[in-house]
Amino acid sequence: MFYELKKFYTNLAVIIMLAFIILVAILLPVFFMSEHETYSYRDGAVVKNTGLAGYSMGKTQTDKVKGSLDEKKLNQVLALYKSFDDDMESYKNVEEKYPGLSGYLIKAYAPYGEEEGFLIKTISNADDFGRRDIVQIKNKILRSGQEDFFRASLPQIERKVSEIKKPYVIEFVGQWPILIASLTFTYAAIAVFSLLISSRMCSFEKEQKMDLILSSIHKKQRIGIGYKKILAMVIYISAVFAVCTIIVSSIVFLPLGISGWNTQVQNLPELFTSLSHWSIGEMYMFLIAMAWVGIIGVSLIGFFVNAVFQQTYTSMIITAVLVFPPWLLYSSEGLPLWLQKVFLIQPINGTQIFRHMRSLFVYDIGLGELLSYTVFFVEAVLCILALVLLSPRLFARRLR
Amino acid sequence: MSYEFKKIFNELYVKLLVCGILIGSLAVAIITINSFGELESPDSVKELKGKAAIELSKSRYKNIRGELTLVKINEALRYYKSIPSPDEASAKTDERYPGVPFLLDSAYSKTMGTANLHNLKSGNDFYKRNVVQIENKIAKAPDEYGDREKETIIQRASAIKTPYYFDFHGQWKRGYTSLTMLFIVISIASILVGSRLFSYERENNMEIILTTLGKSKLYAIARKKVFALWAFITILCFLSVTIFSICYFAIAGLSAWNSQIQIGYFMSVNQLTFGEAYIAMAIVGWISLLAIGTLVALFNAYIQRSLASLAIGLVIVILPWILVKLGVFPTIIKKFFSLQPFNGLFAENNLLSLHVYKFAFFDVLTMTAVLINSLCILAFCYLISPRLFGQRIIKN
């Protein structure tokens, strides 16, 4: 196996791509963090801070409103809003006293997709805040014009939403979007990288004109070589994956901490209408697990295709056509929803956690009502097992 | 040359790529058509899709087609102001004067947020607003533009032909984006093919025969290889764009071919009509694709290993594009990056760019600058890669 590993980690192409990926993993979070702008209001004046200073300001701001977010608190915010005539004046005062809470009100009460110009004053009271998520989810469906598709699964969606823990617990969560964006991008790069590696695993000997030696040994031994190749590939890609995950996570966590680990994912503004009952920490763990399974899945598909075609460039293209459309075309206009639902659970979309978190699909496939990530795991693991069993045999046969 | 061309085309992966891209061009045309959507009326929730939506939009433009005079603008503005709710006003105005609310919004919005058209007295200064808005945009990012650059931009902006000729132009904006998508896919094909161009013989263990030919023969072969690559990319590009254009415009129509692009891209300083812009984009995209393929082939001539050239090619070609998006670099470096061939594929960005480049005695806008840069790369690679190829083959 060690010898199989050596065949590709000494390869110039692999080294170049590896350097590129590690560069991305370092630069991306640093860039996102340095570009981040935080605004706060003090005595009616705006204070703007960028980068790390902004984050520490954001943290002290959040400390003012830390703890569980109940209707009483939100009603106080509303009362403060209504005590001023001027919109800007009331916004400034609320942001000074209850920083960030207007965001929750906007997310919960603004007509979906029209958050921009929404006037918080028009909310009569926030007594039903705890039940607004399902209302907003229904609005989201209505807005997308796909009521027909979701009509049947609406009760299931309601059941899923009722499992979300309430009330929300407010903590500083500003570092998470950056962490997730950086990881998502890095993982996508690793997926492309694994395509490049897997597409020459089985054709390496042939392209070096060494396949005659391989074909002269016994079939069982050839199958053994196939397994060793798979093992070497999985170990190498997993190592790259682990290194990148550690780099990105430590760049974000070391200066900013892991506050918000135990709060609901709905605290992230992007995920207010998520069906998931995970905490942010759970989401982070699952995000890593899903991306890893997905990337291994992609590399095994590449390995399988390469075992069949025995030509690097050809298998690269065929694998790309098989694997990438669910990723690239997922959010394209005019894509039918059932296809989007199928696309979401394909291996490559394991790298796209926000797609899973934001989707409203409930999969009812005989195993109970499941959300996309559970189905994703089932599908990816089955796919991996099948490919691990099949590919070495195919490799052995195709060599003859 | 035809023999070298055959070498490229006879590979299974190239055939797959070509088939994929040609079918893809058709698919992109259909998807783009289907992406049109138009509400039946401002009050209804029923949305028409695809061809029906295009026809509805076109029929709405009948009222306003022709020169967009100040009289028409003021008429639309009066109508807008007669409806108190901003949302309703812009929806209803968009039905009676389609496209005008968008233009007014682009013309009168403050640097932040949208325009409050209810407070607007009249649209009499509409045709002077593009200069004002461009000045606002430049003032927001003062470090990005030099003094001479500002002057040139303002001068070009005020030279744009007015009044605008108004017509249905929704198909162009979507067409430009789809064209970019096609180009990106073709660029991957060019990188793949370019990354094997000069290592084909070595990887088939034939380079020993090549070494016996002598230098001048080798150079001739290398030049033929470059021509074969150019022929391949040109044919692929031509077929793909033709298939897309015919299918797409057969349904969406060519209305607004002669309209200034400013009715869709208010702040653009390019003196082009929608039709001209489309042709210009196709040409810039084509030359950029040639440059991308040839540049990767240059690396391949030196490294003589296909996969490594592919990796370098991907990194070198795509990196400038990523780096431009990250805002951390000084303007001069960003300007340099946005000049690189891969950015030539992003038609819409280039139309909207406010940068001016200086080549010798000419001030040129981004689109022309990318074209000139790509041509320089082509010439450079054409001169250098045969020598590299010859030396590397003989040395080993």
GROMACS .gro file of C-alpha atoms in nm, chain B residues 6 11 18 34 127 161 165 174 189 234 361:
model
   11
  406LYS     CA    1  -0.663   1.417  -3.592
  411GLU     CA    2  -0.898   1.072  -2.841
  418VAL     CA    3  -1.728   1.791  -2.808
  434ASN     CA    4  -3.745   2.865  -1.960
  527TYR     CA    5  -2.978   6.186  -1.982
  561LYS     CA    6  -2.564   5.863  -2.794
  565TYR     CA    7  -3.389   5.363  -2.845
  574ARG     CA    8  -2.982   3.658  -2.010
  589ALA     CA    9  -1.207   2.174  -2.291
  634THR     CA   10  -1.224   2.782  -3.304
  761PHE     CA   11  -0.112   5.596  -2.711
   0.00000   0.00000   0.00000
